[in-house]
Coordinates of C-alpha atoms and ligand atoms in Angstrom, one line a residue:
X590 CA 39.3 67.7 -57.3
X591 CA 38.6 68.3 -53.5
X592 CA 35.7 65.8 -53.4
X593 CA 38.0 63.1 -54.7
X594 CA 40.3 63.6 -52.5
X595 CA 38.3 63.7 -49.5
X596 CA 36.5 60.0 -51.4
X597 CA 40.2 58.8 -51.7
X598 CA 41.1 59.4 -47.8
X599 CA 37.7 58.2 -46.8
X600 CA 38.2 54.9 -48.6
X601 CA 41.5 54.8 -46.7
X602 CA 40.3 55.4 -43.6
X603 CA 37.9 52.5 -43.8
X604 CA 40.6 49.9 -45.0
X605 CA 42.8 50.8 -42.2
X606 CA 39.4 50.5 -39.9
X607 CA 38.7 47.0 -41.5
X608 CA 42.6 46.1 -41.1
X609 CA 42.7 46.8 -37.6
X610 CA 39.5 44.6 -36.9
X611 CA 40.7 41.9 -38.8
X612 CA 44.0 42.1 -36.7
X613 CA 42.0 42.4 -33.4
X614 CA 40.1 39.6 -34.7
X615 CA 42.8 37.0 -34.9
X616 CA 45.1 38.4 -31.9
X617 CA 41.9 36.9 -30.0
X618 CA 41.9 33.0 -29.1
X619 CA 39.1 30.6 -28.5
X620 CA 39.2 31.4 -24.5
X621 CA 39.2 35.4 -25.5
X622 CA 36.1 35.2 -27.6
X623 CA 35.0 33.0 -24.9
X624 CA 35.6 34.8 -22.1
X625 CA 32.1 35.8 -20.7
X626 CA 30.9 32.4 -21.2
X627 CA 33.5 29.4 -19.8
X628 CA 37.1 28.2 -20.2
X629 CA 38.2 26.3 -23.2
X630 CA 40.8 23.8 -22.9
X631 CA 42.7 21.1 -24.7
X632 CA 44.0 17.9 -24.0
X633 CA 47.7 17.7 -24.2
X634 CA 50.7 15.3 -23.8
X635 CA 53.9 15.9 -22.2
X636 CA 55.7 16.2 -25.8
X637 CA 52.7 18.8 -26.9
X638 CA 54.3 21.5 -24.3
X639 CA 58.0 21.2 -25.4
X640 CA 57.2 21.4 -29.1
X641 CA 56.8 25.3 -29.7
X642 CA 54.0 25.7 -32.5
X643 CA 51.8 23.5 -30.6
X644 CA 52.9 25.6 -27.1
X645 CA 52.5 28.8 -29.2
X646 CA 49.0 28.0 -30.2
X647 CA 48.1 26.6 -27.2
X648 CA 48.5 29.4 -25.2
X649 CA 46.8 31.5 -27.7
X650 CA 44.0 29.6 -27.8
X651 CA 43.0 27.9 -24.8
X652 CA 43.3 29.0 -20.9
X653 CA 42.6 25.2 -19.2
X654 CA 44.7 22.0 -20.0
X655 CA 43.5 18.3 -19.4
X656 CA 46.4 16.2 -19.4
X657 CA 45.2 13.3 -22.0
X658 CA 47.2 10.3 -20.8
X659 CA 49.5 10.9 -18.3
X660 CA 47.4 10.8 -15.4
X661 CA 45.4 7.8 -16.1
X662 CA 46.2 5.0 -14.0
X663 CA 48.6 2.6 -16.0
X664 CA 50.9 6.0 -16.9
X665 CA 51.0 6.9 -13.8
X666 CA 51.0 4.4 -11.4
X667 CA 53.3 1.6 -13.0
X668 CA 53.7 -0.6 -9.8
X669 CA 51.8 -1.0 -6.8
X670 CA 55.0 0.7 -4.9
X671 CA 56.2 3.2 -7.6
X672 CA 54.5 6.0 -9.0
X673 CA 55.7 7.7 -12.5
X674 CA 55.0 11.8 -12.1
X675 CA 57.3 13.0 -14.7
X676 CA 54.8 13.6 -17.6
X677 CA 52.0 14.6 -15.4
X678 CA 54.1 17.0 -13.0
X679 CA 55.2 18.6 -16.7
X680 CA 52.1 19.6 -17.4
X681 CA 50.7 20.9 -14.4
X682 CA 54.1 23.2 -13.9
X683 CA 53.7 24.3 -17.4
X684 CA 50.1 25.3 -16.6
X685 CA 51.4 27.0 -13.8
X686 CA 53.9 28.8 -14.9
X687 CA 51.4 30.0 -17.8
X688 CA 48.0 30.7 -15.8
X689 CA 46.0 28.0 -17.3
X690 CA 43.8 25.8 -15.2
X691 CA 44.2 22.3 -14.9
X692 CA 41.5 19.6 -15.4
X693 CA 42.7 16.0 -13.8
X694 CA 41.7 13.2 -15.7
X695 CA 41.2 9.8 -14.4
X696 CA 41.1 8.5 -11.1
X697 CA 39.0 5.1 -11.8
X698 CA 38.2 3.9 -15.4
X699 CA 38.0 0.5 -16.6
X700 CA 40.9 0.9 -19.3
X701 CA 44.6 1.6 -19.0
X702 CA 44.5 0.2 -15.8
X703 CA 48.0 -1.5 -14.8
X704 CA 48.4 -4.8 -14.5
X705 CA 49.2 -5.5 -10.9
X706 CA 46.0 -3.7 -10.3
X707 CA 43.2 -6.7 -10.0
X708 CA 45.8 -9.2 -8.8
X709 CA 47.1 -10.1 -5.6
X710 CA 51.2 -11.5 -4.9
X711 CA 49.3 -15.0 -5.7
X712 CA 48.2 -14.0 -9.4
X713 CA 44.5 -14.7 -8.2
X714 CA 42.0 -11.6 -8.4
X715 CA 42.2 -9.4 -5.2
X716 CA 39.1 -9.5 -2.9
X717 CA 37.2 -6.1 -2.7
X718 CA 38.8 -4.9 0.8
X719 CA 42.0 -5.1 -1.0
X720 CA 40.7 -2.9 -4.5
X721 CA 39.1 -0.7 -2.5
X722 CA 42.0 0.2 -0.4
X723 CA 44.1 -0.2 -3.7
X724 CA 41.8 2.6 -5.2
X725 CA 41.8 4.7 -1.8
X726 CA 45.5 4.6 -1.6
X727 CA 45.9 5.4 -5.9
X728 CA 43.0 8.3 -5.6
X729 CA 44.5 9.7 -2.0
X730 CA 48.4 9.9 -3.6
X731 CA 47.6 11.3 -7.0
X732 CA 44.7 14.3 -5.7
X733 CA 47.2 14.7 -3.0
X734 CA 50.4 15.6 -5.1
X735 CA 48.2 18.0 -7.1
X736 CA 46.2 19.5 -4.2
X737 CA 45.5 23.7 -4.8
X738 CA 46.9 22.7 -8.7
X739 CA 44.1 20.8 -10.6
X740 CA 40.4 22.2 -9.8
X741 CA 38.9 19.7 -11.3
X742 CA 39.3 15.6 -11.4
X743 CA 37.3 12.7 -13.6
X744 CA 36.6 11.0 -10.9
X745 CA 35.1 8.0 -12.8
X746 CA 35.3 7.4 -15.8
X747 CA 32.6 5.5 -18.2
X748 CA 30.8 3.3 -15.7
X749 CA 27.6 2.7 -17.8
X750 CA 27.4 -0.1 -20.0
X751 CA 27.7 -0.3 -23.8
X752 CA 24.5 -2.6 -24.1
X753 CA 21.8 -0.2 -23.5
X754 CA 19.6 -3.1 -21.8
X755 CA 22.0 -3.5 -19.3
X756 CA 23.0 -0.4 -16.6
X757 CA 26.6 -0.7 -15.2
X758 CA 29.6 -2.1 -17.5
X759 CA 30.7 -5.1 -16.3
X760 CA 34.0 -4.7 -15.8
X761 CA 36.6 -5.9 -13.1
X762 CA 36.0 -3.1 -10.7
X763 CA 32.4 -4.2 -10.8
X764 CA 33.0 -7.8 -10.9
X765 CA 35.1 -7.1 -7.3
X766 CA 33.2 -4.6 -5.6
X767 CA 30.0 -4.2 -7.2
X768 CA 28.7 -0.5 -7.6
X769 CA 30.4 0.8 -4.2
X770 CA 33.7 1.3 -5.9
X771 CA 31.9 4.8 -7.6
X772 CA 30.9 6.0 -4.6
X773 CA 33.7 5.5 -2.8
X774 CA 35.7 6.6 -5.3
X775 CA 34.0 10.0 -4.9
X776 CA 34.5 9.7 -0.9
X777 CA 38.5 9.4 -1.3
X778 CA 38.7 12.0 -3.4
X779 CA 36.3 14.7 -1.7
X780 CA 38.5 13.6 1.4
X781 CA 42.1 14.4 -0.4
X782 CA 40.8 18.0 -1.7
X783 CA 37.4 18.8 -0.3
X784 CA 37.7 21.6 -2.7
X785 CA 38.1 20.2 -6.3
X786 CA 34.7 19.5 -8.3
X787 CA 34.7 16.4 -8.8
X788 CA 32.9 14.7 -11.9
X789 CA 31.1 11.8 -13.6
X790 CA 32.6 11.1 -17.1
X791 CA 30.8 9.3 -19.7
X792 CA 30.3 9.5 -23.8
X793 CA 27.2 9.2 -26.2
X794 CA 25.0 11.3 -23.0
X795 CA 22.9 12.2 -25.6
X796 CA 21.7 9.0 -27.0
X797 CA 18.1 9.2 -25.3
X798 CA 19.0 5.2 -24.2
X799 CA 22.5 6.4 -22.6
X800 CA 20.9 9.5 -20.7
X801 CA 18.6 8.0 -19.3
X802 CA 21.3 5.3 -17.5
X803 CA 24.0 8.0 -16.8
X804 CA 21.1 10.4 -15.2
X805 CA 19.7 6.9 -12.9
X806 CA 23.6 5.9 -11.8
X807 CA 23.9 10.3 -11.1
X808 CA 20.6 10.9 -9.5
X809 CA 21.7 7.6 -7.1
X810 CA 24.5 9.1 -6.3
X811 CA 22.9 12.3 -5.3
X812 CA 20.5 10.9 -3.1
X813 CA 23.2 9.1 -1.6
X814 CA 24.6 12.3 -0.3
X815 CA 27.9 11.1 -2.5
X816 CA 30.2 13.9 -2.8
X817 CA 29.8 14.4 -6.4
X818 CA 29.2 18.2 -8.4
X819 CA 29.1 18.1 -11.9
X820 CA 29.2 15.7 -15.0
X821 CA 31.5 15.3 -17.8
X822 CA 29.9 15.2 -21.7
X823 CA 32.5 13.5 -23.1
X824 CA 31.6 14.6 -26.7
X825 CA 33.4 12.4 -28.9
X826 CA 30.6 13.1 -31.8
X827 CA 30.6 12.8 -35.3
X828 CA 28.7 15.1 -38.2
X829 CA 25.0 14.2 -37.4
X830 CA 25.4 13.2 -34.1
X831 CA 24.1 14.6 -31.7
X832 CA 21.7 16.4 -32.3
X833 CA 20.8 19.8 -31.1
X834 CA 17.4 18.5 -29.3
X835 CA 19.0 15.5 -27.9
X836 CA 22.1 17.7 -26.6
X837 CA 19.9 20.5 -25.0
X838 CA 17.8 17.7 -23.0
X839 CA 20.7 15.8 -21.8
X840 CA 22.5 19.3 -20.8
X841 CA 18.6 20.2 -18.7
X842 CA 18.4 16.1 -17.6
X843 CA 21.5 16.5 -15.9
X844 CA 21.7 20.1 -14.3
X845 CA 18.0 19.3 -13.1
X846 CA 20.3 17.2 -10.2
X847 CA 21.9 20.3 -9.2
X848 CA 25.3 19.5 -11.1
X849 CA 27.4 21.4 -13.2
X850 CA 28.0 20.4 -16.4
X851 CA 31.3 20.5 -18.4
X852 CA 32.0 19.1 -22.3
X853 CA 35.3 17.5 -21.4
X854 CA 36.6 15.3 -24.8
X855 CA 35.2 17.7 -27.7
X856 CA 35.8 16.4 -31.1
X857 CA 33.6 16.2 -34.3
X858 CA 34.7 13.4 -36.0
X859 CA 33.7 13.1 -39.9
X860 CA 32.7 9.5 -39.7
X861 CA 30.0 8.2 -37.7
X862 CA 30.2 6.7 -34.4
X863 CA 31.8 3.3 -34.4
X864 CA 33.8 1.6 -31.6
X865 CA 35.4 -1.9 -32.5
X866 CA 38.8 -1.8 -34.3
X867 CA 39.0 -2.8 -38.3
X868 CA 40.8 -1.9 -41.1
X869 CA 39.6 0.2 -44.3
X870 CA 37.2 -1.6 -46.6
X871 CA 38.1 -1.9 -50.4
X872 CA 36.5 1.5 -52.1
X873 CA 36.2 3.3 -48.4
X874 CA 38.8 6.6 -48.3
X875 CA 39.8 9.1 -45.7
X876 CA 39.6 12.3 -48.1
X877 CA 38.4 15.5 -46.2
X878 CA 35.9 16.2 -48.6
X879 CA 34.4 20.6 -48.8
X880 CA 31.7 19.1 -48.3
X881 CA 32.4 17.2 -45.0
X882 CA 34.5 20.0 -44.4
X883 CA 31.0 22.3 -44.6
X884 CA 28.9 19.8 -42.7
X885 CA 31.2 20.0 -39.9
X886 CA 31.8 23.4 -39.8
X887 CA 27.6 23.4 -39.6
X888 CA 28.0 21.6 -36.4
X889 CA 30.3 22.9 -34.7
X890 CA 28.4 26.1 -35.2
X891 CA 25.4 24.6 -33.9
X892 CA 26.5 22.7 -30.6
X893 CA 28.5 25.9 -29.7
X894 CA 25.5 27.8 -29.9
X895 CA 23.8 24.9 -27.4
X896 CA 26.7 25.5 -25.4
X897 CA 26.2 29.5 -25.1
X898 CA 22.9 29.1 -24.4
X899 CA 23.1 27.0 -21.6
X900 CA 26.4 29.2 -20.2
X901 CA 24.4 28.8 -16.6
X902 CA 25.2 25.1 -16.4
X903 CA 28.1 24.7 -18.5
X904 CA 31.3 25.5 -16.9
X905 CA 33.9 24.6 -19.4
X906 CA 34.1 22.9 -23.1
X907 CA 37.6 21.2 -23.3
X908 CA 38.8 20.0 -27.0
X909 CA 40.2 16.8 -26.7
X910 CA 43.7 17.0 -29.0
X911 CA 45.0 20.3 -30.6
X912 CA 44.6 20.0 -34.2
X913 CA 44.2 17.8 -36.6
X914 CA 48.2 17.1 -37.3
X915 CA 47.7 14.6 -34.2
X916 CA 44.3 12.9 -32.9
X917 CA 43.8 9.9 -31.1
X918 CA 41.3 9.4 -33.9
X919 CA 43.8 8.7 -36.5
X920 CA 43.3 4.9 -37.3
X921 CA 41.0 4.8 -34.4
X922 CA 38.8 2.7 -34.2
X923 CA 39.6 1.9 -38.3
X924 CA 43.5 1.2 -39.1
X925 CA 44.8 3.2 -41.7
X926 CA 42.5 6.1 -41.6
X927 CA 42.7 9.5 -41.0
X928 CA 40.7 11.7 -39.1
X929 CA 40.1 15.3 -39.2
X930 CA 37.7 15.8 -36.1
X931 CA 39.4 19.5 -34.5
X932 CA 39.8 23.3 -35.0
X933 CA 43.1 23.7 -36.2
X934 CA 44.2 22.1 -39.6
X935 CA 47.3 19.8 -39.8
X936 CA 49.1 23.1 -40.0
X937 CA 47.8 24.4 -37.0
X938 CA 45.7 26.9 -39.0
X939 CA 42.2 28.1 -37.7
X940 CA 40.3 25.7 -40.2
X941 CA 36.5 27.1 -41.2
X942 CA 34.7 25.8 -38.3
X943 CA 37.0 28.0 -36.1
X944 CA 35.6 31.1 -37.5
X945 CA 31.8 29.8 -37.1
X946 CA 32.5 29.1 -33.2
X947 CA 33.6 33.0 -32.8
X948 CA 30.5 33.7 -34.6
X949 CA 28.2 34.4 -32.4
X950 CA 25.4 35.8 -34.5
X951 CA 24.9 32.5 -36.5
Ligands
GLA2391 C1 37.9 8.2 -23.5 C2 38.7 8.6 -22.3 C3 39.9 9.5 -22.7 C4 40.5 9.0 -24.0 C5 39.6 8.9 -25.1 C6 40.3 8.5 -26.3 O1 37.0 9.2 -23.9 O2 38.0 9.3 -21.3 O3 40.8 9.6 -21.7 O4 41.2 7.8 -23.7 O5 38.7 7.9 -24.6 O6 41.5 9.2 -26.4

């Protein structure tokens, strides 16, 4: 009777002991599992932080916020004379006022620009003296206002060109200025906060073709004595995409210049990589699949594992939406379709994928 007993409390014992590490378990977020390796952020709107599941979770999860659009140019900068801060000064309080870091993002990209920016009182094209001082005055304003607030700013944004025979995209800045708008770029920034790190931004880095481009424009720039420090892996990547080898030599490639290296757009999209807009084919469907559920969880259990290993270099991985309720994915670039690329299900829900990421034995 005694040795049952004593079997009966035992077995208790151990399902309050398994309780109690499940609890511990999922009172944890992404940045508290993370927390000896980098910050993990999110990319939010101005309508993410009022809503109070998404605030809820975010501040659960994550500890640094990129502010998705609100600080790109067009948002931001309506008119040549007016400046719109209200979304982007919403999110940097509410980072404040909740101890997350903030990641600016863009200073100079070739979309969402506004469209006063290339064209003088005339409606011809501006000369390069007047973009450049355009750009000066836009980059000085905007690091200005946020000065001691954002650590971090994409200074450029995508400057390599689609066509993997050709190296810079051709697009207006580089039509105007040539390729001194990226450096200079880099110059007004470092000279509005000589503190923030400021970054190279760019996607498919680890296509061997794209890496080796992105690495000649960074290693130019470095030479150049160009006040750059680290460079942004966009990661916008799908389920076989990259793949670990091609991830772990563009992650070397790049910190071999002495920069830092952050993951700044993170999603895993479940279709492959395409860019120009269309609608859904007869036959194709957007179900989520178990199995492309599985495959993706298998990813993301893989590049996290890259990411851990190369903690030295990599000093941040920010998701780029919250969950899969919203992502600039949905009916991008194929109307009609919906994607399921993030963490969090459409009910905000750690999804399996979650769980592998927190796994660090795997
Ligand atoms: C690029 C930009 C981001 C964002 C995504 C799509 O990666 O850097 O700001 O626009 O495209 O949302």
């Amino acid at each position: 009777m005694l040795k049952k007993q004593l079997c009966f409390f035992l077995i208790l014992q151990l399902c309050s002991v398994i309780q109690l590490k499940a609890q511990s378990k999922s009172a944890e977020g992404l940045k508290d599992y993370y927390k000896n390796y980098f910050p993990i952020g999110v990319a939010v709107s101005a309508h993410d932080i009022k809503d109070t599941a998404e605030v809820k979770l975010i501040l659960h999860e994550f500890n640094s916020l990129t502010p998705e659009n609100a600080m790109k140019m067009a948002p931001i900068h309506p008119e040549e004379n007016r400046y719109y801060w209200k979304d982007a000064d919403a999110i940097v309080a509410f980072a404040q006022a909740n101890g997350l870091r903030v990641r600016g993002h863009n200073l100079c990209w070739h979309e969402q620009t506004p469209p006063w920016l290339f064209k003088g009182a005339d409606g011809k094209q501006v000369t390069k003296d007047v973009l450049l001082k355009r750009l000066k005055d836009h980059i000085t304003t905007v690091v200005n206002r946020y000065k001691g607030k954002i650590y971090a700013w994409d200074v450029v944004n995508e400057a390599i060109d689609d066509d993997s025979t050709k190296f810079l995209r051709n697009s207006l800045w580089y039509q105007i200025c040539g390729e001194d708008f990226i450096a200079k770029a880099f110059e007004y920034a470092h000279e509005a906060d000589p503190k923030a790190i400021l970054f190279y931004n760019d996607y498919n880095t680890e296509r061997p073709e794209k890496r080796e481009r992105v690495y000649r424009l960074l290693k130019k720039l470095v030479d150049a004595g160009v006040p750059i420090n680290a460079v942004g892996i966009q990661a916008h990547w799908s389920l076989d995409e990259p793949s670990q080898q091609d991830l772990i030599a563009t992650i070397k490639k790049f910190s071999s210049l002495g920069l830092k290296v952050q993951v700044t757009e993170l999603d895993i999209s479940i279709y492959p990589w395409e860019k120009n807009k269309r609608t859904l084919r007869p036959g194709e469907t957007d179900a989520y699949t178990p199995e492309l559920e599985k495959k993706q969880d298998e990813k993301y259990a893989e590049v996290f594992k890259v990411f851990r290993d190369y903690k030295n270099v990599i000093s941040g991985v920010t998701f780029w939406n919250i969950s899969d309720k919203r992502t600039w994915l949905d009916d991008y670039p194929v109307e009609g379709r919906k994607n399921y690329p993030l963490l969090f299900d459409q009910q905000l829900q750690r999804k399996k994928a979650y769980w592998s990421v927190v796994d660090f034995k795997q």
